[in-house]
mmCIF file of C-alpha atoms and ligand atoms in Angstrom:
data_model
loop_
_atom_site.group_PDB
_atom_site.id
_atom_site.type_symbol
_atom_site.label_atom_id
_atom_site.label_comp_id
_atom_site.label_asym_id
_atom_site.label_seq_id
_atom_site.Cartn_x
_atom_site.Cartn_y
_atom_site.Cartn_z
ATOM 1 C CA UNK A 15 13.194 -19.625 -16.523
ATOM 2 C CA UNK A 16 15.239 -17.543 -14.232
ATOM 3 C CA UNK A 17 15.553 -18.084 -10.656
ATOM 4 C CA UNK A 18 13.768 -15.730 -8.163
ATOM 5 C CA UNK A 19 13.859 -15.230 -4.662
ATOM 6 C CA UNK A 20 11.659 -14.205 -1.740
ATOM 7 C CA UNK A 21 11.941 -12.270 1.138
ATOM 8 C CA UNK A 22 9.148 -12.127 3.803
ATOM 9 C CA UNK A 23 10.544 -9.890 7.413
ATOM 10 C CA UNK A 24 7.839 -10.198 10.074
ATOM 11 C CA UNK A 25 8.802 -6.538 11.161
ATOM 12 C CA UNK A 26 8.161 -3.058 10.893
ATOM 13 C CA UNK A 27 9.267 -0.969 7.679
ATOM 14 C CA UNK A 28 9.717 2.276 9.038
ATOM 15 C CA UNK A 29 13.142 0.918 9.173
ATOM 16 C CA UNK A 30 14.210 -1.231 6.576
ATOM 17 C CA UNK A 31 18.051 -1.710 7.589
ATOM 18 C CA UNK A 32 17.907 -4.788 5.800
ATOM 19 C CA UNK A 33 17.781 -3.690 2.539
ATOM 20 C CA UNK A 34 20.655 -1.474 0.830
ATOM 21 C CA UNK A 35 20.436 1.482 -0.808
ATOM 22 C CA UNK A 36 19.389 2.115 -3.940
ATOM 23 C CA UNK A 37 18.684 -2.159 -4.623
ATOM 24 C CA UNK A 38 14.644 -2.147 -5.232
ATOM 25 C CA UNK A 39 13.625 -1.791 -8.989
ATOM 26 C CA UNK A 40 9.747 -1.027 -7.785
ATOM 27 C CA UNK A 41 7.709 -0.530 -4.326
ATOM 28 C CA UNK A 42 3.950 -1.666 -4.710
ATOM 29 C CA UNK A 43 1.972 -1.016 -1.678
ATOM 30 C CA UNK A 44 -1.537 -0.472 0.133
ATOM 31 C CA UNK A 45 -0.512 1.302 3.398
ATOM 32 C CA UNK A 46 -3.196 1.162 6.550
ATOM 33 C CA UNK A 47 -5.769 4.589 5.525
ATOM 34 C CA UNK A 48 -5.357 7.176 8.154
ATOM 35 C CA UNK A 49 -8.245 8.028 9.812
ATOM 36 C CA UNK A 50 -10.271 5.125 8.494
ATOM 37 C CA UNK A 51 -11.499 2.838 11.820
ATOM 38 C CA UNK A 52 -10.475 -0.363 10.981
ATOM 39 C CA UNK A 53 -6.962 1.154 11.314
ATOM 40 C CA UNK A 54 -7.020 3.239 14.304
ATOM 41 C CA UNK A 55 -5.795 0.125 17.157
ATOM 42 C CA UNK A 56 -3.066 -0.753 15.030
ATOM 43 C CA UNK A 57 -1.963 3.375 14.437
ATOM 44 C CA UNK A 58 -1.720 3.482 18.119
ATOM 45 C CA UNK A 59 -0.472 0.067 18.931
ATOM 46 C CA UNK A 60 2.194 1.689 16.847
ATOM 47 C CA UNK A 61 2.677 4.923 18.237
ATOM 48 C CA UNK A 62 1.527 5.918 21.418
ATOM 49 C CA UNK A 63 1.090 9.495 21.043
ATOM 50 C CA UNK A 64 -1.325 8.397 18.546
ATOM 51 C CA UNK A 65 -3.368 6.981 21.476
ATOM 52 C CA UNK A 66 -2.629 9.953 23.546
ATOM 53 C CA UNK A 67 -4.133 12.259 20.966
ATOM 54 C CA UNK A 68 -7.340 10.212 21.011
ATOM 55 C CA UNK A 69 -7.978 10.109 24.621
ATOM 56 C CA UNK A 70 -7.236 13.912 24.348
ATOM 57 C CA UNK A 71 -10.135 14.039 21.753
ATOM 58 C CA UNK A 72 -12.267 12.439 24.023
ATOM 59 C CA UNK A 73 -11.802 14.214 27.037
ATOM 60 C CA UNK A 74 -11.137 17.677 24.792
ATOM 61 C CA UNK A 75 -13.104 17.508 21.865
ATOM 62 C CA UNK A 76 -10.646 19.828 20.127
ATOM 63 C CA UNK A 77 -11.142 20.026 16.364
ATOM 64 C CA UNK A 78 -7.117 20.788 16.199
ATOM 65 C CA UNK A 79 -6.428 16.903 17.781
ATOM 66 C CA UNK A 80 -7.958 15.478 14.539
ATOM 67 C CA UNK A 81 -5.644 17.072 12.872
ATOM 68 C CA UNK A 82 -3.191 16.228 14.777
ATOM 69 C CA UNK A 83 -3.933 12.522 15.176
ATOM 70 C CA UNK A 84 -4.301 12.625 11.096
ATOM 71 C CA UNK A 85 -0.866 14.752 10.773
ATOM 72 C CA UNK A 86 0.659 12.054 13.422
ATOM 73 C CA UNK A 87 -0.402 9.160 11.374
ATOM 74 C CA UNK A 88 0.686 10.093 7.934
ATOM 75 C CA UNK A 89 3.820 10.776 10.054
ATOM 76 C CA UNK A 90 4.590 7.277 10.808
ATOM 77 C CA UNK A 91 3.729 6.609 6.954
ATOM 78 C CA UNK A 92 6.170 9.399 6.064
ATOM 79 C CA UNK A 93 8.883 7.250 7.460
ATOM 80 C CA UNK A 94 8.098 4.100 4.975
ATOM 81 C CA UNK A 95 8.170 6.350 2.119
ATOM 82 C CA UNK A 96 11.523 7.740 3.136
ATOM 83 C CA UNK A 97 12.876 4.311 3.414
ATOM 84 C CA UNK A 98 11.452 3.467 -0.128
ATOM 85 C CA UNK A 99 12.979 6.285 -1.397
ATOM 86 C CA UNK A 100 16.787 5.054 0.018
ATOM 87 C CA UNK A 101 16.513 1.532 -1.381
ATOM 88 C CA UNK A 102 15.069 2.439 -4.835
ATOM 89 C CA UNK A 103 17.286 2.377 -7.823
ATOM 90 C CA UNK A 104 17.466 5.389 -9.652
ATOM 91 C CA UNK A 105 14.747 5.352 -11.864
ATOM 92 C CA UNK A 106 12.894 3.244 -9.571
ATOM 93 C CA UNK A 107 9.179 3.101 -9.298
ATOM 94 C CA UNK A 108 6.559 3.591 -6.337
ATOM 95 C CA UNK A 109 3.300 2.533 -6.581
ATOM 96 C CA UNK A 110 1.028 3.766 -3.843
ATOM 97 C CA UNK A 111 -2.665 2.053 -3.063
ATOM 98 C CA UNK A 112 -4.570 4.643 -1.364
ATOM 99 C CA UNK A 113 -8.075 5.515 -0.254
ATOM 100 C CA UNK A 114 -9.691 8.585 1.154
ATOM 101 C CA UNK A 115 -11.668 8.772 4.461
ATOM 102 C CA UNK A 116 -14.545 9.791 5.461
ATOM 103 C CA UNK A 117 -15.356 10.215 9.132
ATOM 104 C CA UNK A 118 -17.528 12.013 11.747
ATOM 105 C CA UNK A 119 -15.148 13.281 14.783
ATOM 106 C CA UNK A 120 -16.627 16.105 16.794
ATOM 107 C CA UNK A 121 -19.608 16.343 15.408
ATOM 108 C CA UNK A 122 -18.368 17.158 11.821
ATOM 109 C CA UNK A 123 -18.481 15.228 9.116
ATOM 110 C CA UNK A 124 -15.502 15.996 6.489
ATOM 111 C CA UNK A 125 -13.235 13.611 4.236
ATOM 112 C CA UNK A 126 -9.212 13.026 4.657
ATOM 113 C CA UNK A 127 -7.284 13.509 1.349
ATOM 114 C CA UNK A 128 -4.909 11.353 2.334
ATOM 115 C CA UNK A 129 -4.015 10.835 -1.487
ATOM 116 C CA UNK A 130 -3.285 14.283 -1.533
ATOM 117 C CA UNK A 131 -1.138 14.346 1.598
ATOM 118 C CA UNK A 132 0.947 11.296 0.704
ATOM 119 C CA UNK A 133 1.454 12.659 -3.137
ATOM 120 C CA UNK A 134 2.552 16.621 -1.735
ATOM 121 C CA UNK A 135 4.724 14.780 0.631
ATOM 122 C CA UNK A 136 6.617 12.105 -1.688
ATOM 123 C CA UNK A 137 7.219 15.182 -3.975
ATOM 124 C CA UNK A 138 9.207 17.125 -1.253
ATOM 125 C CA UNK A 139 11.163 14.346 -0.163
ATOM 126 C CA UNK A 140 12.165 14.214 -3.955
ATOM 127 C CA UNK A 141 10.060 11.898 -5.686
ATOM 128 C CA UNK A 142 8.538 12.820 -9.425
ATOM 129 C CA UNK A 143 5.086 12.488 -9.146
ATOM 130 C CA UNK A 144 3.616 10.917 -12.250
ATOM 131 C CA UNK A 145 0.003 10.552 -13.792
ATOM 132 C CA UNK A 146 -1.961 8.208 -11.068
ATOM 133 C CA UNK A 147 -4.866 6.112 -11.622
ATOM 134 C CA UNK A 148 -8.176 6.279 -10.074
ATOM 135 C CA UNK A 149 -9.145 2.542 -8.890
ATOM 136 C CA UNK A 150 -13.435 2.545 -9.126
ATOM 137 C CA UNK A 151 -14.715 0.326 -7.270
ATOM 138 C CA UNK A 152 -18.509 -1.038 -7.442
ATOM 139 C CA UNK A 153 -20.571 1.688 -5.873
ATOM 140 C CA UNK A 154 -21.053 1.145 -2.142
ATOM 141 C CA UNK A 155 -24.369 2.747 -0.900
ATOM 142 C CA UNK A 156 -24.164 6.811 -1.124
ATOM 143 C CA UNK A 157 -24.194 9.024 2.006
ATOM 144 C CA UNK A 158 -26.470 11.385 3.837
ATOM 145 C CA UNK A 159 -24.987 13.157 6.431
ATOM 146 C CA UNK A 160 -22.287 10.891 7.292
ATOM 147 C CA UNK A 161 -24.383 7.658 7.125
ATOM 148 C CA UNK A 162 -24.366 4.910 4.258
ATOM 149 C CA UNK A 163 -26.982 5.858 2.652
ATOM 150 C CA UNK A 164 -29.127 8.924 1.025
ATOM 151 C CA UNK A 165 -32.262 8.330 2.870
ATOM 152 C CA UNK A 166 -35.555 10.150 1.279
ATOM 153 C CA UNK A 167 -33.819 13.277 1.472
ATOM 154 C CA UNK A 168 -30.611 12.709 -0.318
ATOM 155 C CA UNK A 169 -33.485 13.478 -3.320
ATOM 156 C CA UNK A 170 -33.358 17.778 -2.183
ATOM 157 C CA UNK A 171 -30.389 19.690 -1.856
ATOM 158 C CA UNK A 172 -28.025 21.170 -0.893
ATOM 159 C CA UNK A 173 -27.119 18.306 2.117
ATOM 160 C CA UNK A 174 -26.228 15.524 0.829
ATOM 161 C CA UNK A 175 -22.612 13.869 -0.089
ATOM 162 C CA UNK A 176 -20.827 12.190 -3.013
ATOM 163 C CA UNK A 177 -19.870 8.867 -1.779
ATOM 164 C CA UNK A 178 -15.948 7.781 -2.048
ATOM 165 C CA UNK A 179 -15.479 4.880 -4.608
ATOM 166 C CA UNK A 180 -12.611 5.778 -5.514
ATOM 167 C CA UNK A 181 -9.140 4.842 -4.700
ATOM 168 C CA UNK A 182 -5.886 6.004 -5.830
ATOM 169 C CA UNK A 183 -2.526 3.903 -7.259
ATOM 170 C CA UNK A 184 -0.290 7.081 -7.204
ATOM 171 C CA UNK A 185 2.921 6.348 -8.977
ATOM 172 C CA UNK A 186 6.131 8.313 -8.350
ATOM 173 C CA UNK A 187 9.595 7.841 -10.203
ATOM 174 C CA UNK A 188 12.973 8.150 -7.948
ATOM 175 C CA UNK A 189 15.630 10.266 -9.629
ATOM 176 C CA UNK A 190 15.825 10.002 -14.052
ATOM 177 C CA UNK A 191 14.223 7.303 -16.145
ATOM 178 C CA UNK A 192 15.580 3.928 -15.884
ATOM 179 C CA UNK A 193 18.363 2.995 -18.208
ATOM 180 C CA UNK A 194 18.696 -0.360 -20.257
ATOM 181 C CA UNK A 195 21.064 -1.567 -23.110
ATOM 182 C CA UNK A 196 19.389 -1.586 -26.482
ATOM 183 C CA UNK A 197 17.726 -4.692 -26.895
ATOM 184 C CA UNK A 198 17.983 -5.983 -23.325
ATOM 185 C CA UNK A 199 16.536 -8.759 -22.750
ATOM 186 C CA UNK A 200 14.467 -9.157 -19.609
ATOM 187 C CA UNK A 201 13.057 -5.735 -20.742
ATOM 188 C CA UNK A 202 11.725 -7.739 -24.466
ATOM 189 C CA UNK A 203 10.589 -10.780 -22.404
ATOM 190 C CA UNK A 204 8.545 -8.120 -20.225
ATOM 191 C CA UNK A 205 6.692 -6.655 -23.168
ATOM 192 C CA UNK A 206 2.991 -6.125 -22.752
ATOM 193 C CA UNK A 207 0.628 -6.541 -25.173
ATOM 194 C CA UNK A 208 -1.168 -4.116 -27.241
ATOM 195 C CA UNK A 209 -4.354 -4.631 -25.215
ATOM 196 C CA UNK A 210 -2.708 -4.208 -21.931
ATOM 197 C CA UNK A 211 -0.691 -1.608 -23.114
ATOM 198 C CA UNK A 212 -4.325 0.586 -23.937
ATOM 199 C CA UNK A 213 -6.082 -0.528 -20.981
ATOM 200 C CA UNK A 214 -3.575 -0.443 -18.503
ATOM 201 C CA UNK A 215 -2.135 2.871 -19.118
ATOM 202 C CA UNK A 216 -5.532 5.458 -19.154
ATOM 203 C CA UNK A 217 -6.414 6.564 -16.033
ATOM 204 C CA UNK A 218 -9.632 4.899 -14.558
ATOM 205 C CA UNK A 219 -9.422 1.515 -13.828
ATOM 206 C CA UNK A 220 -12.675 -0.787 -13.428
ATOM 207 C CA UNK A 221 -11.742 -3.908 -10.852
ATOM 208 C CA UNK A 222 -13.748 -5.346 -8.442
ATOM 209 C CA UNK A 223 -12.488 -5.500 -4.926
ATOM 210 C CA UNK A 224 -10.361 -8.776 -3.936
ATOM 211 C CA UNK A 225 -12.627 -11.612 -2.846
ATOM 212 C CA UNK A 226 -12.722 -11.867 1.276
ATOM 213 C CA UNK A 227 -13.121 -14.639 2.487
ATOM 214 C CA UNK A 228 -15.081 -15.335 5.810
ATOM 215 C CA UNK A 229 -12.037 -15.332 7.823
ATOM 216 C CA UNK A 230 -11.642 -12.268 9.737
ATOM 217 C CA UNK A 231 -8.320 -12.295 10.038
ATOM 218 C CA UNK A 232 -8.178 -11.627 5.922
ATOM 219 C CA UNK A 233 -10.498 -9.354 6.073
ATOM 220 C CA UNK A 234 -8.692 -7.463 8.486
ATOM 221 C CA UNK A 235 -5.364 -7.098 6.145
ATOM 222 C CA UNK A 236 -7.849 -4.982 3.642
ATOM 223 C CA UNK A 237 -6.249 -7.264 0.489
ATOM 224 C CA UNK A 238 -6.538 -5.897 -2.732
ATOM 225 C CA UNK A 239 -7.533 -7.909 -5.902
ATOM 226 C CA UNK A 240 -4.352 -9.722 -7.349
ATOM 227 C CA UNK A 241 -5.060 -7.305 -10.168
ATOM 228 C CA UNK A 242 -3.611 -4.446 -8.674
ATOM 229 C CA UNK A 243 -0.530 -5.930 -8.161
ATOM 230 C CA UNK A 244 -0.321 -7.730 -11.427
ATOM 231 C CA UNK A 245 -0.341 -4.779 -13.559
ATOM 232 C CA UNK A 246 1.179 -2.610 -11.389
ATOM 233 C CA UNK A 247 4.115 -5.434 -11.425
ATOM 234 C CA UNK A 248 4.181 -5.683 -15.486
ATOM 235 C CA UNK A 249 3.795 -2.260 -15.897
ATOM 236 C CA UNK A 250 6.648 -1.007 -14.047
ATOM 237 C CA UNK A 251 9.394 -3.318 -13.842
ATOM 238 C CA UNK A 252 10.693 -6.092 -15.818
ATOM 239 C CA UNK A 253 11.713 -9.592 -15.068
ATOM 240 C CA UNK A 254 14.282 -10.027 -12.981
ATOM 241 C CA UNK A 255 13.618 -7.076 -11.002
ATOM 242 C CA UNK A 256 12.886 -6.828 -7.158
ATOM 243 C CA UNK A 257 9.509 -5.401 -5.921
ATOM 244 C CA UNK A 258 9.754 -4.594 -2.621
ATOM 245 C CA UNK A 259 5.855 -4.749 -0.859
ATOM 246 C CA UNK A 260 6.549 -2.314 2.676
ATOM 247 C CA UNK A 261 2.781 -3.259 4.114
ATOM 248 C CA UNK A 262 2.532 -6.921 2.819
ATOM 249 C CA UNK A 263 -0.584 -7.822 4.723
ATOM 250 C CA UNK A 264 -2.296 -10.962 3.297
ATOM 251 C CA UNK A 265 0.995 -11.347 0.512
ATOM 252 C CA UNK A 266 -0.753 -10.161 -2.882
ATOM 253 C CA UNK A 267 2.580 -8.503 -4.125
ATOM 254 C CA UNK A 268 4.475 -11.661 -3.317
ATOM 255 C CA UNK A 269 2.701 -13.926 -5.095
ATOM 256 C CA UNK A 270 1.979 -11.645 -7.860
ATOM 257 C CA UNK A 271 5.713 -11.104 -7.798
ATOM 258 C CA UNK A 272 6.398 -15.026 -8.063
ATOM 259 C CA UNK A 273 3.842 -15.388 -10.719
ATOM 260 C CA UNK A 274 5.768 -12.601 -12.779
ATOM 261 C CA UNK A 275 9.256 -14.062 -12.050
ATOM 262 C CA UNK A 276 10.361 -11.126 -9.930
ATOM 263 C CA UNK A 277 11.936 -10.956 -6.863
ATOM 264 C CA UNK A 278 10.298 -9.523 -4.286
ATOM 265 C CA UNK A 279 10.728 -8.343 -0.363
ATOM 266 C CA UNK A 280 7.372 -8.127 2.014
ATOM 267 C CA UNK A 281 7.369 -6.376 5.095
ATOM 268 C CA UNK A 282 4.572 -7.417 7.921
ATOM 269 C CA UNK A 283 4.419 -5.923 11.495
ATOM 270 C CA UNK A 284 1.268 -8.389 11.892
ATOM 271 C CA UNK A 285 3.097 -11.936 13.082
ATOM 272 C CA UNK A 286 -0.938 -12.896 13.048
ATOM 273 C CA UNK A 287 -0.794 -12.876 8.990
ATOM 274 C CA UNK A 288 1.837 -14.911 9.091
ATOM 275 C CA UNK A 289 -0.223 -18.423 8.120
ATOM 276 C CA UNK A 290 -2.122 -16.304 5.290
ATOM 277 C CA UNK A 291 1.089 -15.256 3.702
ATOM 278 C CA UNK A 292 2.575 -18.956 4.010
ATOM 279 C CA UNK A 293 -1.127 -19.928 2.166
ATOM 280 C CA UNK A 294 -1.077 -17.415 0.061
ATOM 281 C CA UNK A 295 2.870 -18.251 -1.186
ATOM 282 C CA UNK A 296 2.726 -21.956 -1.261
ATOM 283 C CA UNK A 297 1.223 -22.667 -4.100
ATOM 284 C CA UNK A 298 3.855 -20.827 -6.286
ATOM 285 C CA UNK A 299 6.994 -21.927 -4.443
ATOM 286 C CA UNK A 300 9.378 -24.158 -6.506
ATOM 287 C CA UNK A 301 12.758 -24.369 -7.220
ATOM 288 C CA UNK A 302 12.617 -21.325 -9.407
ATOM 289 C CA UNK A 303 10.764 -19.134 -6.986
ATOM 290 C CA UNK A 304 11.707 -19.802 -3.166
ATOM 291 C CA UNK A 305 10.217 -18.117 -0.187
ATOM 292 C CA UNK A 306 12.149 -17.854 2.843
ATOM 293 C CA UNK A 307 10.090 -15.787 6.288
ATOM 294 C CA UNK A 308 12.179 -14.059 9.011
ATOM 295 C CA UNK A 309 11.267 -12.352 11.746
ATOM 296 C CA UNK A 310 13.442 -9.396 12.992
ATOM 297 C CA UNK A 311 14.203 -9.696 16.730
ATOM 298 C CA UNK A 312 14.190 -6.641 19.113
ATOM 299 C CA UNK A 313 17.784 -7.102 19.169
ATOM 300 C CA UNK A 314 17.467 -6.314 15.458
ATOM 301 C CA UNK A 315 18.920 -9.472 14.370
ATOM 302 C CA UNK A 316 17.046 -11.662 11.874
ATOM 303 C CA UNK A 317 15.729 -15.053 12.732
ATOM 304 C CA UNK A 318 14.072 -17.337 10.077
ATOM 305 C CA UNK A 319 10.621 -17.630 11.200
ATOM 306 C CA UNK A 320 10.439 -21.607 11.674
ATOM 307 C CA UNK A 321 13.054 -20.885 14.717
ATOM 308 C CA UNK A 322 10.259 -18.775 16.577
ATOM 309 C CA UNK A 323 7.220 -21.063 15.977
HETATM 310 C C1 SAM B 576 -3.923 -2.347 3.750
HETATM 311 S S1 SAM B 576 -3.044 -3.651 4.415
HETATM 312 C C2 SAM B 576 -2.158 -4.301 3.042
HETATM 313 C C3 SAM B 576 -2.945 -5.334 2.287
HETATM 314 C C4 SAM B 576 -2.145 -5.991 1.179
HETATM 315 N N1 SAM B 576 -1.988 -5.106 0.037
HETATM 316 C C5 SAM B 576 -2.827 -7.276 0.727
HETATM 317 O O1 SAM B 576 -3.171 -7.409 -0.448
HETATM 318 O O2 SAM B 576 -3.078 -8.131 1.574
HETATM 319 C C6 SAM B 576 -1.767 -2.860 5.350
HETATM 320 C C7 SAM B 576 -0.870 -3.838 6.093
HETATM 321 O O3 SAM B 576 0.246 -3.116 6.605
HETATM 322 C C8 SAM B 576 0.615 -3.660 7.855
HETATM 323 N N2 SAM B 576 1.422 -2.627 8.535
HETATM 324 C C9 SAM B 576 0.983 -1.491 9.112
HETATM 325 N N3 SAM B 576 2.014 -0.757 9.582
HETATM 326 C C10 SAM B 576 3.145 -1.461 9.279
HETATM 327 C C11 SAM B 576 4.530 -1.228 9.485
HETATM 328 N N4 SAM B 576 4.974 -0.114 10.109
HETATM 329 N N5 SAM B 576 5.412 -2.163 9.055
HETATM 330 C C12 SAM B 576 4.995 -3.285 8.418
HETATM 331 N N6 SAM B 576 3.688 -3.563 8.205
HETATM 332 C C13 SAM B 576 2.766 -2.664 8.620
HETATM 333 C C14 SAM B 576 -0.709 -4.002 8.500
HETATM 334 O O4 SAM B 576 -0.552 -4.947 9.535
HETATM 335 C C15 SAM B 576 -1.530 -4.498 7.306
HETATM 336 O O5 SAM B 576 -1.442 -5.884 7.204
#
């Protein structure tokens, strides 16, 4: 089996100067969901005007500050996905893990495409946007006027909502399709089977979300099921390849990555996650897969973690 190698930068990836151009084979990511709470602290923690804008809310109430705060948040995600865009090969994959929100600000209860967004976006910065997949979840409870659930009258019209359970894997292509040799290898070791092949490739896929455990700090990274990653993984690159993850969180694409004997480079601005991606990694660390952690300084140098703990 063929040597891989692993590459986990405690840092933030709307800079990625460690990685040179056009060297990724296939970006697989879940980015924090604009506009959805759980996300909010770290949005501002990571841009201030972010923060601004919501005290402005408050004090304001202006409907045109949601919009901005949502505008200045897919902002700061517009600057990963020009990043992925310079490292990927031509031919290159990206796999985006999106969900829509739903929110009450002001008074008004309304959803945030971000699929949409992200998807008219990658397209003008040159991407080819290809058929996505819609992820269904198991039904959480429906809505009634913003609330989890349809109370009595979620039975008479017109008032009620659809609940979101949904979420998207949009898939874009860099440039013209990937070339090979005929017959070359690590693309005939990558073959899928016929069943993957059929289920994998129509549009809706069924998978349960990934397990959470207790621990809030998992929770918190918003993991999704190994599954994601897995086919996303086979599906788009072969072995050999390097997947780059941009929002790592808990370290699903790494270890998915390992399992599939790809290479693979994680990007984490959480330091917190840091013993969930060591846990997470362990157990599929050898002398054919190695994991090495560093954490990018302020100076912008690169330290290997162990020297900061
Ligand atoms: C939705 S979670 C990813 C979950 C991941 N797919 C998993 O299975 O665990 C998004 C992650 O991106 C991280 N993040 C947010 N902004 C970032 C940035 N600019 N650079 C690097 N990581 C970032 C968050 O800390 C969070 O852990």
């Amino acid at each position: 089996m063929a040597q891989t190698h692993h590459t986990i930068i405690v840092g933030d990836s709307r800079q990625m100067p460690e990685i040179l151009d056009n060297t990724i084979h296939l970006m697989v990511t879940s980015p924090p969901y604009p506009m959805i709470q759980m996300w909010d602290k770290q949005f501002c923690e990571l841009d201030p005007k972010i923060a601004e804008l919501w005290k402005k809310l408050e004090t304001e109430g202006k409907e045109e500050t949601v919009q901005q705060i949502y505008n200045e948040m897919h902002e700061n995600l517009a600057r990963v996905w020009a990043e992925t865009y310079r490292v990927l090969v031509d031919g290159g994959i990206a796999c985006i893990n999106i969900g829509d929100a739903t929110r009450s600000l002001n008074g008004k209860f309304r959803v945030f495409p971000n699929h949409s967004r992200i998807l008219e976006h990658c397209q003008r910065i040159g991407f080819t946007t290809l058929p996505y997949i819609l992820w269904k979840k198991p039904t959480t409870k429906p809505m009634y006027k913003g609330k989890g659930a349809f109370l009595g009258s979620g039975f008479l019209p017109p008032n009620a909502y659809v609940t979101i359970d949904c979420e998207f894997i949009l898939i874009f292509r860099k440039g013209k399709l990937r070339k090979f040799t005929p017959k070359d290898p690590s693309r005939y070791e990558s073959k899928l089977t016929k069943q993957q092949r059929d289920e994998w490739f129509s549009q809706i896929w069924q998978i349960a979300g990934a397990h959470q455990v207790a621990d809030e700090l998992e929770r918190r990274t918003g993991a999704f099921p190994d599954e994601i990653a897995d086919r996303t993984i086979k599906m788009f690159s072969v072995k050999g390849d390097t997947v780059l993850d941009p929002f790592l969180g808990s370290g699903t694409t790494t270890k998915t990555a390992m399992q599939n004997q790809r290479n693979s480079i994680g990007y984490e601005v959480d330091p917190n996650l840091q013993p969930i991606i060591s846990e997470k990694t362990a157990k599929f660390a050898s002398t054919e897969a190695t994991v090495e952690i560093f954490i990018r300084q302020t100076t912008g140098k690169m330290e290997p973690w162990s020297k900061k703990t």
